[in-house]
XYZ file of C-alpha atoms in Angstrom:
664
model
C -213.767 -93.078 92.588
C -216.929 -95.197 92.894
C -220.220 -93.784 93.999
C -220.411 -94.835 97.771
C -223.504 -95.693 99.851
C -224.137 -92.207 100.233
C -225.863 -92.282 96.869
C -228.822 -93.893 98.563
C -229.750 -91.182 100.981
C -233.261 -90.389 100.447
C -233.725 -92.293 97.277
C -235.317 -95.352 98.740
C -236.345 -94.408 102.258
C -240.018 -93.751 101.321
C -242.515 -95.313 103.635
C -239.870 -96.294 106.312
C -241.553 -94.097 108.774
C -245.286 -95.058 108.141
C -245.472 -98.557 106.744
C -247.018 -101.054 109.325
C -246.780 -104.794 109.389
C -250.153 -105.195 107.600
C -248.785 -103.332 104.684
C -245.819 -105.721 104.519
C -248.089 -108.695 104.778
C -245.967 -110.018 107.642
C -247.515 -111.521 110.782
C -245.043 -111.197 113.768
C -245.623 -113.384 116.556
C -245.239 -111.926 119.938
C -242.662 -114.751 120.951
C -240.338 -113.250 118.243
C -239.755 -110.090 120.305
C -236.651 -110.520 122.317
C -236.946 -114.153 122.026
C -235.179 -115.203 118.740
C -232.203 -117.431 119.629
C -228.900 -116.903 117.925
C -228.166 -119.058 115.129
C -224.398 -118.977 115.840
C -222.475 -118.826 119.122
C -220.546 -115.823 119.947
C -217.533 -115.094 117.888
C -215.955 -112.039 116.281
C -219.224 -110.684 114.814
C -222.002 -112.699 116.688
C -222.404 -111.012 120.007
C -220.165 -108.172 118.951
C -220.269 -104.506 117.680
C -218.565 -104.023 114.399
C -217.938 -100.629 112.813
C -217.685 -99.777 109.135
C -214.173 -98.389 108.708
C -213.604 -96.443 105.582
C -209.981 -95.507 105.827
C -210.182 -93.515 102.657
C -208.915 -90.162 103.565
C -205.520 -88.970 102.142
C -203.637 -85.442 101.484
C -201.132 -84.355 99.144
C -197.845 -85.004 100.515
C -198.716 -87.941 102.845
C -196.921 -90.450 100.746
C -199.828 -92.414 99.703
C -199.862 -93.697 95.846
C -202.804 -91.739 95.175
C -201.285 -88.478 96.093
C -204.526 -86.416 96.439
C -206.880 -85.021 98.918
C -208.967 -88.432 98.634
C -212.464 -87.903 99.873
C -211.591 -84.492 101.537
C -212.069 -82.380 98.489
C -214.618 -82.511 95.479
C -211.489 -81.847 93.344
C -208.989 -83.991 94.957
C -206.162 -82.309 93.348
C -206.790 -79.149 95.372
C -206.745 -78.556 99.046
C -210.300 -78.686 100.639
C -211.924 -75.440 101.195
C -215.458 -74.130 101.612
C -215.872 -74.208 97.756
C -214.045 -77.482 97.288
C -215.257 -79.835 100.075
C -216.260 -83.565 100.193
C -217.198 -83.550 103.877
C -220.157 -82.314 105.863
C -218.651 -82.581 109.446
C -215.247 -81.546 110.848
C -212.891 -84.127 112.693
C -211.284 -83.474 115.923
C -207.500 -83.725 115.040
C -206.039 -83.223 118.414
C -204.897 -86.842 118.801
C -203.167 -87.139 115.460
C -199.370 -86.732 115.233
C -199.480 -85.300 111.808
C -202.057 -83.315 110.061
C -202.324 -81.206 106.692
C -203.216 -77.534 106.153
C -206.303 -76.910 104.203
C -207.766 -74.037 102.438
C -210.171 -73.327 105.174
C -210.034 -70.314 107.583
C -208.836 -70.934 110.981
C -210.958 -72.631 113.573
C -213.238 -70.735 115.751
C -210.576 -70.855 118.664
C -207.955 -69.404 116.284
C -205.958 -72.679 115.637
C -205.226 -73.611 111.867
C -207.680 -75.830 110.130
C -205.960 -79.027 109.391
C -207.064 -82.664 108.507
C -205.722 -86.117 109.113
C -204.630 -88.674 106.507
C -205.825 -92.181 106.781
C -202.340 -93.102 105.114
C -200.378 -92.272 108.184
C -200.154 -95.348 110.275
C -200.312 -93.357 113.507
C -203.822 -92.266 112.131
C -204.869 -95.623 111.932
C -203.166 -96.778 115.169
C -205.095 -93.800 116.800
C -208.430 -95.107 115.437
C -208.006 -98.609 116.815
C -206.823 -97.125 120.243
C -210.262 -95.428 120.417
C -211.868 -98.799 119.522
C -209.921 -100.434 122.223
C -210.464 -97.622 124.833
C -214.191 -97.864 124.362
C -214.486 -101.653 124.261
C -215.609 -101.860 120.533
C -214.726 -104.976 119.073
C -214.499 -105.392 115.377
C -213.664 -103.087 112.366
C -215.069 -103.718 108.875
C -212.480 -102.355 106.399
C -214.273 -101.041 103.268
C -212.847 -102.235 99.956
C -214.223 -100.692 96.890
C -213.026 -101.664 93.245
C -209.333 -102.138 93.797
C -208.426 -102.619 90.106
C -208.136 -98.793 89.219
C -206.099 -95.968 90.435
C -207.203 -96.424 94.126
C -206.042 -99.869 94.342
C -202.490 -99.434 95.500
C -203.684 -97.164 98.380
C -206.303 -99.462 99.389
C -203.886 -102.356 99.416
C -201.689 -100.445 101.635
C -204.578 -99.532 103.870
C -205.444 -103.172 104.409
C -201.807 -103.621 105.900
C -202.131 -100.518 108.104
C -205.504 -101.664 109.548
C -203.985 -105.190 109.982
C -201.142 -103.600 111.952
C -203.253 -101.512 114.066
C -205.936 -104.257 114.887
C -202.925 -106.476 116.137
C -201.558 -103.832 117.999
C -204.642 -103.039 119.959
C -206.393 -106.133 120.377
C -209.175 -105.480 118.029
C -210.537 -107.703 115.198
C -210.881 -106.589 111.590
C -212.436 -108.203 108.362
C -212.641 -107.239 104.517
C -215.909 -105.731 103.480
C -216.156 -105.478 99.659
C -218.429 -102.698 98.395
C -219.302 -103.521 94.816
C -220.597 -100.236 93.890
C -219.455 -99.300 90.110
C -217.363 -102.521 89.720
C -217.887 -103.529 86.251
C -216.055 -106.770 86.347
C -216.965 -107.784 89.757
C -217.782 -111.345 89.474
C -214.256 -112.421 88.300
C -212.183 -109.729 89.916
C -213.440 -109.785 93.508
C -212.473 -113.537 93.466
C -209.006 -112.625 92.204
C -208.606 -110.008 94.669
C -209.511 -112.229 97.472
C -207.257 -115.033 96.191
C -204.198 -112.887 95.458
C -204.283 -110.287 97.994
C -206.928 -110.286 100.831
C -206.939 -113.807 101.786
C -203.350 -113.603 103.037
C -204.733 -111.165 105.923
C -206.714 -113.983 107.393
C -203.433 -115.354 108.842
C -203.398 -112.523 111.167
C -204.524 -113.374 114.702
C -206.667 -110.136 114.517
C -208.520 -111.201 111.391
C -212.189 -111.977 112.538
C -213.364 -115.408 112.649
C -217.009 -116.616 113.216
C -217.769 -120.254 113.495
C -214.315 -121.258 112.894
C -214.217 -119.342 109.510
C -212.641 -116.161 108.271
C -215.354 -113.464 107.835
C -215.888 -111.573 104.657
C -218.738 -109.142 103.831
C -220.067 -108.335 100.248
C -222.010 -105.073 100.291
C -224.341 -104.149 97.373
C -226.069 -107.155 95.902
C -229.571 -106.699 95.078
C -229.875 -102.822 95.306
C -232.425 -101.362 92.731
C -230.136 -98.912 91.136
C -227.837 -98.925 88.088
C -224.681 -98.823 90.315
C -225.002 -102.644 91.036
C -226.734 -103.983 87.851
C -226.052 -107.733 88.226
C -228.941 -110.194 88.287
C -229.306 -112.968 91.081
C -227.155 -115.469 89.189
C -223.816 -113.639 89.306
C -224.369 -112.374 92.772
C -225.458 -115.980 94.115
C -222.340 -117.258 92.304
C -220.015 -114.944 94.314
C -221.741 -115.782 97.634
C -221.222 -119.405 97.189
C -217.604 -119.143 95.913
C -216.685 -117.364 99.135
C -218.330 -120.044 101.083
C -216.694 -122.621 99.024
C -213.336 -120.928 100.161
C -214.276 -121.691 103.617
C -215.360 -118.076 104.527
C -218.207 -116.863 106.914
C -220.064 -114.691 104.521
C -222.060 -111.481 105.536
C -224.462 -109.674 103.224
C -224.664 -105.875 103.190
C -228.235 -106.010 101.586
C -231.009 -103.483 100.824
C -233.198 -102.336 103.741
C -236.309 -104.072 102.279
C -234.418 -107.326 101.155
C -237.125 -109.515 102.686
C -239.905 -107.973 100.884
C -238.108 -107.393 97.538
C -239.357 -103.844 96.901
C -238.471 -100.146 97.254
C -234.494 -100.145 97.479
C -234.318 -103.987 96.511
C -234.807 -105.612 93.358
C -237.366 -108.470 93.038
C -236.207 -112.101 92.718
C -233.084 -111.748 95.042
C -234.402 -113.744 98.151
C -232.389 -116.841 97.255
C -229.132 -114.721 97.075
C -230.081 -113.092 100.470
C -230.836 -116.467 102.195
C -227.415 -117.640 100.860
C -225.610 -115.444 103.148
C -224.287 -116.581 106.707
C -225.388 -113.242 108.042
C -227.578 -110.580 106.782
C -226.739 -106.818 107.484
C -229.520 -104.448 105.970
C -228.533 -100.899 105.245
C -230.114 -98.201 107.246
C -228.550 -94.810 106.404
C -231.038 -92.416 105.038
C -234.124 -94.542 106.107
C -234.511 -93.076 109.692
C -233.603 -89.949 111.207
C -235.495 -89.659 114.566
C -236.401 -91.584 117.695
C -239.856 -92.000 116.262
C -238.692 -93.470 113.006
C -236.364 -95.933 115.077
C -239.436 -97.054 117.019
C -241.520 -97.634 113.861
C -238.509 -99.392 112.054
C -238.441 -101.847 115.055
C -241.895 -103.219 114.173
C -241.974 -103.014 110.271
C -238.297 -104.313 109.711
C -236.253 -105.402 112.568
C -238.644 -108.037 114.298
C -239.916 -109.598 110.900
C -236.246 -109.502 109.517
C -234.950 -111.231 112.394
C -237.773 -113.953 112.444
C -237.156 -114.550 108.777
C -233.483 -114.867 109.417
C -234.019 -117.319 112.151
C -236.243 -119.544 110.075
C -233.615 -119.986 107.554
C -230.534 -120.423 109.950
C -228.989 -117.101 109.327
C -227.285 -114.556 111.726
C -228.723 -110.972 111.774
C -226.704 -107.840 112.090
C -228.619 -104.682 111.707
C -227.356 -101.176 111.333
C -226.893 -98.597 114.164
C -226.248 -95.014 113.171
C -225.399 -91.931 115.174
C -227.352 -89.629 112.784
C -226.112 -87.159 110.268
C -224.554 -84.051 112.120
C -225.489 -81.779 109.134
C -229.124 -82.909 109.314
C -229.398 -82.470 113.043
C -230.600 -86.043 113.811
C -228.457 -86.921 116.592
C -230.408 -85.371 119.556
C -227.349 -85.446 121.848
C -227.279 -89.358 121.445
C -230.857 -90.119 122.245
C -231.477 -91.232 118.545
C -228.583 -93.734 118.539
C -229.226 -95.042 122.094
C -232.816 -95.786 121.040
C -231.706 -97.866 118.055
C -229.381 -99.939 120.355
C -232.272 -100.377 122.927
C -234.552 -101.536 120.118
C -232.016 -103.991 118.544
C -231.186 -105.468 122.047
C -234.681 -106.044 122.916
C -235.474 -107.612 119.577
C -232.614 -110.227 120.241
C -230.209 -109.467 117.273
C -227.014 -111.475 117.025
C -224.618 -108.453 116.387
C -224.643 -104.714 115.432
C -222.993 -102.897 112.655
C -222.302 -99.279 113.211
C -222.639 -96.904 110.051
C -220.008 -95.550 110.161
C -216.702 -95.064 112.068
C -215.055 -92.439 110.004
C -217.835 -91.267 107.390
C -217.193 -87.518 107.563
C -218.608 -87.350 104.026
C -222.193 -88.291 105.255
C -221.780 -87.007 108.814
C -222.763 -90.257 110.245
C -219.226 -90.851 112.009
C -218.577 -91.761 115.480
C -214.887 -91.036 115.414
C -213.918 -87.908 117.331
C -215.617 -84.928 115.935
C -215.625 -81.169 116.624
C -217.473 -80.656 119.812
C -218.279 -76.922 119.413
C -217.786 -74.131 116.810
C -214.542 -73.480 118.560
C -213.174 -76.480 116.847
C -214.834 -75.886 113.346
C -213.414 -73.746 110.543
C -215.202 -70.361 110.770
C -216.124 -70.156 107.069
C -217.056 -73.881 106.690
C -220.853 -73.707 107.707
C -220.503 -77.052 109.491
C -222.276 -77.787 112.650
C -220.668 -79.269 115.687
C -221.801 -81.826 118.099
C -223.392 -79.232 120.283
C -225.634 -78.128 117.438
C -228.985 -78.814 119.433
C -227.611 -76.768 122.381
C -226.402 -79.808 124.492
C -222.470 -79.872 125.029
C -221.038 -83.125 123.799
C -217.376 -84.087 124.079
C -215.498 -85.074 120.851
C -215.406 -88.711 121.907
C -219.071 -88.972 122.904
C -220.312 -91.254 120.160
C -217.443 -93.610 120.748
C -218.370 -93.866 124.347
C -221.889 -94.285 123.497
C -221.315 -96.962 121.168
C -219.159 -98.760 123.813
C -222.193 -98.596 126.251
C -224.560 -99.996 123.429
C -222.001 -102.943 123.017
C -222.263 -103.638 126.751
C -225.844 -103.527 126.679
C -225.831 -106.178 123.785
C -223.347 -108.416 125.596
C -225.551 -108.303 128.859
C -222.911 -106.333 130.918
C -225.382 -103.622 131.622
C -229.177 -104.108 131.816
C -231.400 -103.459 129.032
C -232.570 -99.842 129.341
C -234.359 -97.302 127.143
C -232.662 -94.643 129.125
C -229.343 -93.650 127.667
C -226.613 -94.129 130.294
C -223.886 -92.336 128.545
C -223.255 -88.643 129.665
C -222.621 -86.397 126.843
C -219.713 -84.777 128.488
C -217.060 -86.246 130.744
C -214.597 -84.559 132.979
C -211.847 -84.665 130.340
C -213.890 -83.508 127.541
C -216.196 -80.749 126.630
C -215.133 -78.675 129.526
C -212.239 -76.281 129.290
C -211.940 -75.389 125.531
C -209.702 -72.538 126.075
C -206.313 -73.126 124.545
C -203.028 -71.884 125.962
C -201.267 -68.860 124.348
C -198.743 -69.618 121.742
C -195.195 -69.974 122.885
C -192.953 -67.138 122.169
C -189.443 -66.230 120.922
C -188.468 -69.746 119.455
C -184.870 -69.745 118.561
C -182.141 -72.107 117.503
C -179.540 -72.349 120.390
C -177.262 -75.007 118.728
C -176.856 -77.330 115.763
C -174.714 -80.341 114.598
C -174.798 -82.342 111.309
C -177.739 -84.435 112.711
C -179.388 -82.264 115.571
C -180.865 -78.885 116.332
C -181.473 -77.560 119.856
C -184.413 -75.179 120.374
C -185.594 -73.023 123.233
C -188.654 -70.711 123.549
C -190.614 -68.670 126.190
C -193.251 -70.245 128.223
C -196.890 -70.025 127.331
C -199.784 -69.230 129.531
C -203.075 -70.906 130.143
C -206.298 -70.291 132.224
C -205.778 -73.731 133.890
C -202.199 -74.671 133.274
C -199.848 -75.642 130.530
C -198.872 -79.323 130.667
C -196.345 -79.416 127.965
C -195.160 -78.521 124.623
C -194.869 -80.409 121.250
C -192.257 -79.545 118.638
C -193.085 -79.696 115.080
C -191.189 -79.922 111.821
C -192.834 -77.828 109.124
C -192.573 -79.133 105.490
C -194.705 -77.272 102.973
C -198.248 -77.387 104.014
C -197.729 -80.105 106.537
C -196.416 -80.488 110.145
C -195.014 -83.455 111.830
C -194.327 -83.744 115.540
C -190.619 -84.606 116.189
C -190.854 -84.282 120.057
C -192.422 -82.996 123.200
C -191.604 -81.798 126.678
C -193.631 -81.941 129.831
C -194.457 -79.421 132.303
C -192.412 -76.044 132.157
C -189.522 -77.489 130.085
C -188.973 -75.023 127.239
C -185.959 -76.446 125.410
C -185.598 -79.522 123.191
C -182.950 -81.071 120.984
C -184.301 -82.581 117.682
C -182.129 -85.575 116.662
C -181.860 -87.826 113.657
C -181.684 -85.143 111.025
C -179.539 -85.156 107.810
C -176.155 -83.206 107.368
C -176.315 -79.961 105.638
C -180.228 -79.979 105.264
C -182.439 -77.001 105.981
C -185.243 -77.600 108.339
C -188.170 -75.372 109.862
C -189.631 -75.707 113.209
C -192.495 -74.417 115.329
C -193.853 -75.225 118.848
C -197.290 -75.583 120.419
C -198.310 -75.651 123.884
C -200.931 -78.109 125.381
C -203.061 -77.992 128.547
C -204.817 -80.889 130.618
C -208.021 -80.750 128.380
C -206.045 -81.484 125.296
C -206.430 -77.863 124.128
C -203.597 -76.785 121.792
C -202.202 -73.390 121.243
C -201.561 -71.449 118.118
C -197.981 -72.192 116.780
C -195.113 -70.099 117.900
C -192.917 -68.122 115.368
C -191.005 -70.484 112.903
C -187.297 -70.805 112.682
C -185.332 -72.259 109.754
C -181.814 -73.788 110.262
C -179.382 -75.750 108.277
C -177.674 -78.500 109.940
C -173.819 -78.779 109.692
C -172.150 -80.915 106.930
C -171.466 -84.558 107.672
C -167.958 -85.910 107.786
C -167.786 -89.651 106.693
C -164.375 -91.491 106.616
C -161.872 -89.924 104.159
C -161.553 -93.272 102.277
C -165.252 -93.562 101.569
C -166.379 -93.008 97.920
C -169.491 -91.021 98.405
C -170.519 -91.487 94.796
C -171.210 -95.155 95.160
C -174.991 -95.681 95.289
C -175.597 -91.697 94.319
C -178.008 -90.996 91.557
C -176.222 -90.057 88.346
C -177.939 -87.909 85.483
C -176.420 -86.114 82.449
C -177.409 -83.338 80.133
C -177.296 -86.208 77.272
C -175.776 -89.655 76.431
C -174.753 -91.554 73.355
C -176.058 -95.027 72.721
C -175.650 -97.048 75.729
C -172.964 -95.013 77.332
C -175.238 -93.720 80.110
C -174.575 -91.503 83.054
C -175.199 -94.363 85.489
C -171.777 -95.959 84.200
C -169.864 -93.347 86.123
C -170.446 -94.663 89.593
C -170.848 -98.434 89.036
C -167.594 -99.110 90.239
C -166.387 -100.330 86.959
C -163.780 -98.199 85.116
C -164.229 -100.037 81.678
C -167.707 -98.831 81.325
C -168.248 -95.138 80.691
C -170.528 -92.145 79.997
C -170.479 -90.321 76.733
C -172.478 -87.158 75.797
C -174.023 -86.316 72.685
C -171.286 -85.564 70.102
C -170.380 -81.988 68.501
C -172.760 -80.427 71.176
C -170.540 -78.687 74.104
C -171.274 -77.808 76.654
C -172.437 -80.920 78.225
C -172.803 -81.750 82.037
C -172.736 -84.995 84.257
C -174.138 -84.613 87.839
C -174.157 -86.891 91.080
C -176.888 -86.537 93.731
C -175.338 -87.915 96.929
C -178.697 -88.236 98.688
C -177.850 -85.926 101.478
C -174.990 -83.397 102.023
C -171.492 -84.355 102.954
C -168.195 -82.580 103.276
C -166.521 -82.874 99.741
C -162.962 -82.098 99.168
C -161.544 -84.289 96.487
C -162.807 -85.955 93.173
C -161.194 -88.653 91.241
C -162.112 -88.793 87.559
C -161.279 -91.663 85.277
C -161.452 -92.994 81.878
C -161.120 -96.543 80.822
C -157.421 -97.614 81.506
C -157.062 -99.664 78.291
C -153.980 -98.205 75.947
C -156.603 -97.859 73.282
C -157.914 -94.747 74.901
C -155.173 -92.309 73.701
C -154.108 -89.437 75.999
C -156.706 -86.676 75.815
C -157.291 -83.451 77.503
C -160.859 -82.325 78.638
C -161.890 -78.875 79.748
C -164.248 -79.356 82.810
C -165.569 -77.075 85.446
C -166.447 -78.566 88.834
C -169.689 -77.193 90.519
C -171.007 -78.184 94.070
C -174.136 -77.325 95.920
C -176.515 -78.278 98.882
C -179.441 -77.790 96.672
C -180.011 -77.202 92.672
C -178.840 -75.549 90.759
C -175.061 -75.967 91.590
C -172.990 -72.810 91.574
C -170.525 -72.588 88.774
C -166.825 -72.914 89.423
C -163.825 -71.886 87.026
C -163.039 -74.431 84.095
C -159.694 -76.055 83.974
C -158.092 -78.573 81.526
C -157.437 -82.132 82.832
C -155.305 -84.605 80.792
C -156.142 -88.095 80.968
C -153.332 -90.642 79.860
C -153.350 -94.410 79.835
C -149.782 -94.262 81.040
C -150.929 -92.906 84.331
C -154.085 -95.024 84.537
C -156.363 -92.471 82.796
C -157.052 -91.041 86.071
C -157.100 -87.337 87.142
C -157.663 -86.139 90.714
C -159.288 -82.813 91.402
C -158.643 -81.301 94.702
C -161.167 -78.333 95.858
C -159.430 -75.230 97.241
C -161.474 -75.821 100.274
C -163.867 -78.441 101.726
C -167.493 -77.682 101.000
C -170.766 -78.961 101.964
C -172.545 -80.687 99.025
C -175.247 -83.029 97.997
C -174.991 -82.336 94.270
C -171.657 -82.619 92.284
C -171.791 -81.437 88.675
C -169.021 -81.510 86.022
C -169.482 -79.391 82.926
C -167.574 -80.454 79.818
C -166.640 -77.769 77.399
C -163.829 -79.368 75.255
C -162.119 -82.682 74.628
C -159.159 -83.087 72.530
C -159.531 -86.865 71.960
C -163.227 -86.797 70.796
C -166.121 -84.239 70.315
C -168.097 -85.200 73.286
C -167.778 -85.320 77.209
C -166.396 -88.661 78.560
C -165.871 -90.219 81.748
C -165.821 -93.854 83.218
C -165.783 -93.274 86.793
C -166.509 -90.216 89.154
C -165.414 -90.780 92.664
C -166.203 -88.402 95.437
C -164.295 -88.125 98.758
C -164.478 -85.995 101.973
C -160.598 -85.525 102.197
């Protein structure tokens, strides 16, 4: 994992709260304040609010190629906990369909401490629904070096973001972060050409001035994580422009003066961008800082951009929860006010889902009732003012409306920290009781439970399937309905369920007791060979006589075990459990295969290892097609079918060309 922008916190912010215009050597004409005309007309970034979207959280068991607690934990192979954390703030997870258990203690309200995975499509859909609900226009998908182990997961996230943007009427664009990308100059071009450019075909891909938008973040920073000189950086900018792109530069805070966090000699690179977006996290932390920054950076930056025909997209940040910077929204609103009165062309929110730095606007724990008791994390009400979990989404939406002139320019924050649907009732219902199974088939399970209680009223229940440390909602009921049938299950498979109650405020109860049930065995048509398409394995094989030959539908190919090494076994995994009654065993039908008797035991099971059955002698004779039928004493539910060979009168090895499995 490359070092992210958080490595800059506090490293280059010196003087941001005390340097005046004279110290910068910049004279700012009064006409520049609020009077700089936009270089470009409105598009998907000019006149819009964009949010930095990391999409970089994963959990073990979520199906992501990275298969780790990506960005949640310091040691991503272990579940996050107070001693193994990568975050400084806790998300509100009530809107996510699937979450993952952690090593933290329960939340203050007694509920389990679980976290979301960005790899779940429903998570990304939820995030883009929030953008839609709050009128937030565009998401900048962060893309770090995709050539290493993170690459497949990042590729998949681009697809998920595209789908969510299209579904919710939002725009998105690719924002490359070049941190720690050794071969960036060539690889960024290849990545765009071979992978990311294809996403510009989406109707949701951001377009400005008729061109697809791409951002490159990190050129010119004065650190060893981005070591290139101006030449390679200018080459990349011009290459993207030659591809027909509108190119945004995520540049150092002091890009214009070429000092502090910026290397000297990069001004030509910065001026090559179509839009400049200076970094701000770690540079300001109070309303006073924001006002000072307006004079020493925003206004002169904007004037420089206008003089060079460049659009300007400054950062606005909510402030780090852990540093108690937010001032219940006043800090963020002051930045919006200053940017809009300066006349900026767009705003970039740092960030949407940055729980690692605590600068996220995504739904966040609103009080300690929603924070793990042993985490040490603060909640949004850390300064004593109650704030709903969606407060900074709503505030960002109002800032966007002021940017677009839909509400008047005002220094007074119009967004209330608490709405009638959030930040009020935080008492969850009691847990549902006496969960039990009242019926089951091969593909369904029917559950019932006793009703929960709530201080206001229970509005419904959600039923969850429990798999290891994760839970997945499989259905819900409304009102006082306390029964539910889970469908679409696999035959002869064990499932575990629990149930939670919900109230009107979105509070969720502790889970009920868990129940485990095994579905009935399936009954496919009797003539169906269940072995076709199954996974065949064996204890050993000789030369090219592999186990996979026994269910390829060709009786002339065969499996042969290691010689002179009995016992040997051959096994089929049918993929799911079926009713199994009859096996057909074959050897190649050619007369060259002389008659032989093999001693074989049949074993079946719904899970490994299969249980042993008595051995029996089976004679294969070309005169009868070299075929043996084994009928089990009774039909059984089985996913695994294993044959164990202990003798063969024709050759010192187990041999079989076809193993067919039937339900009758």
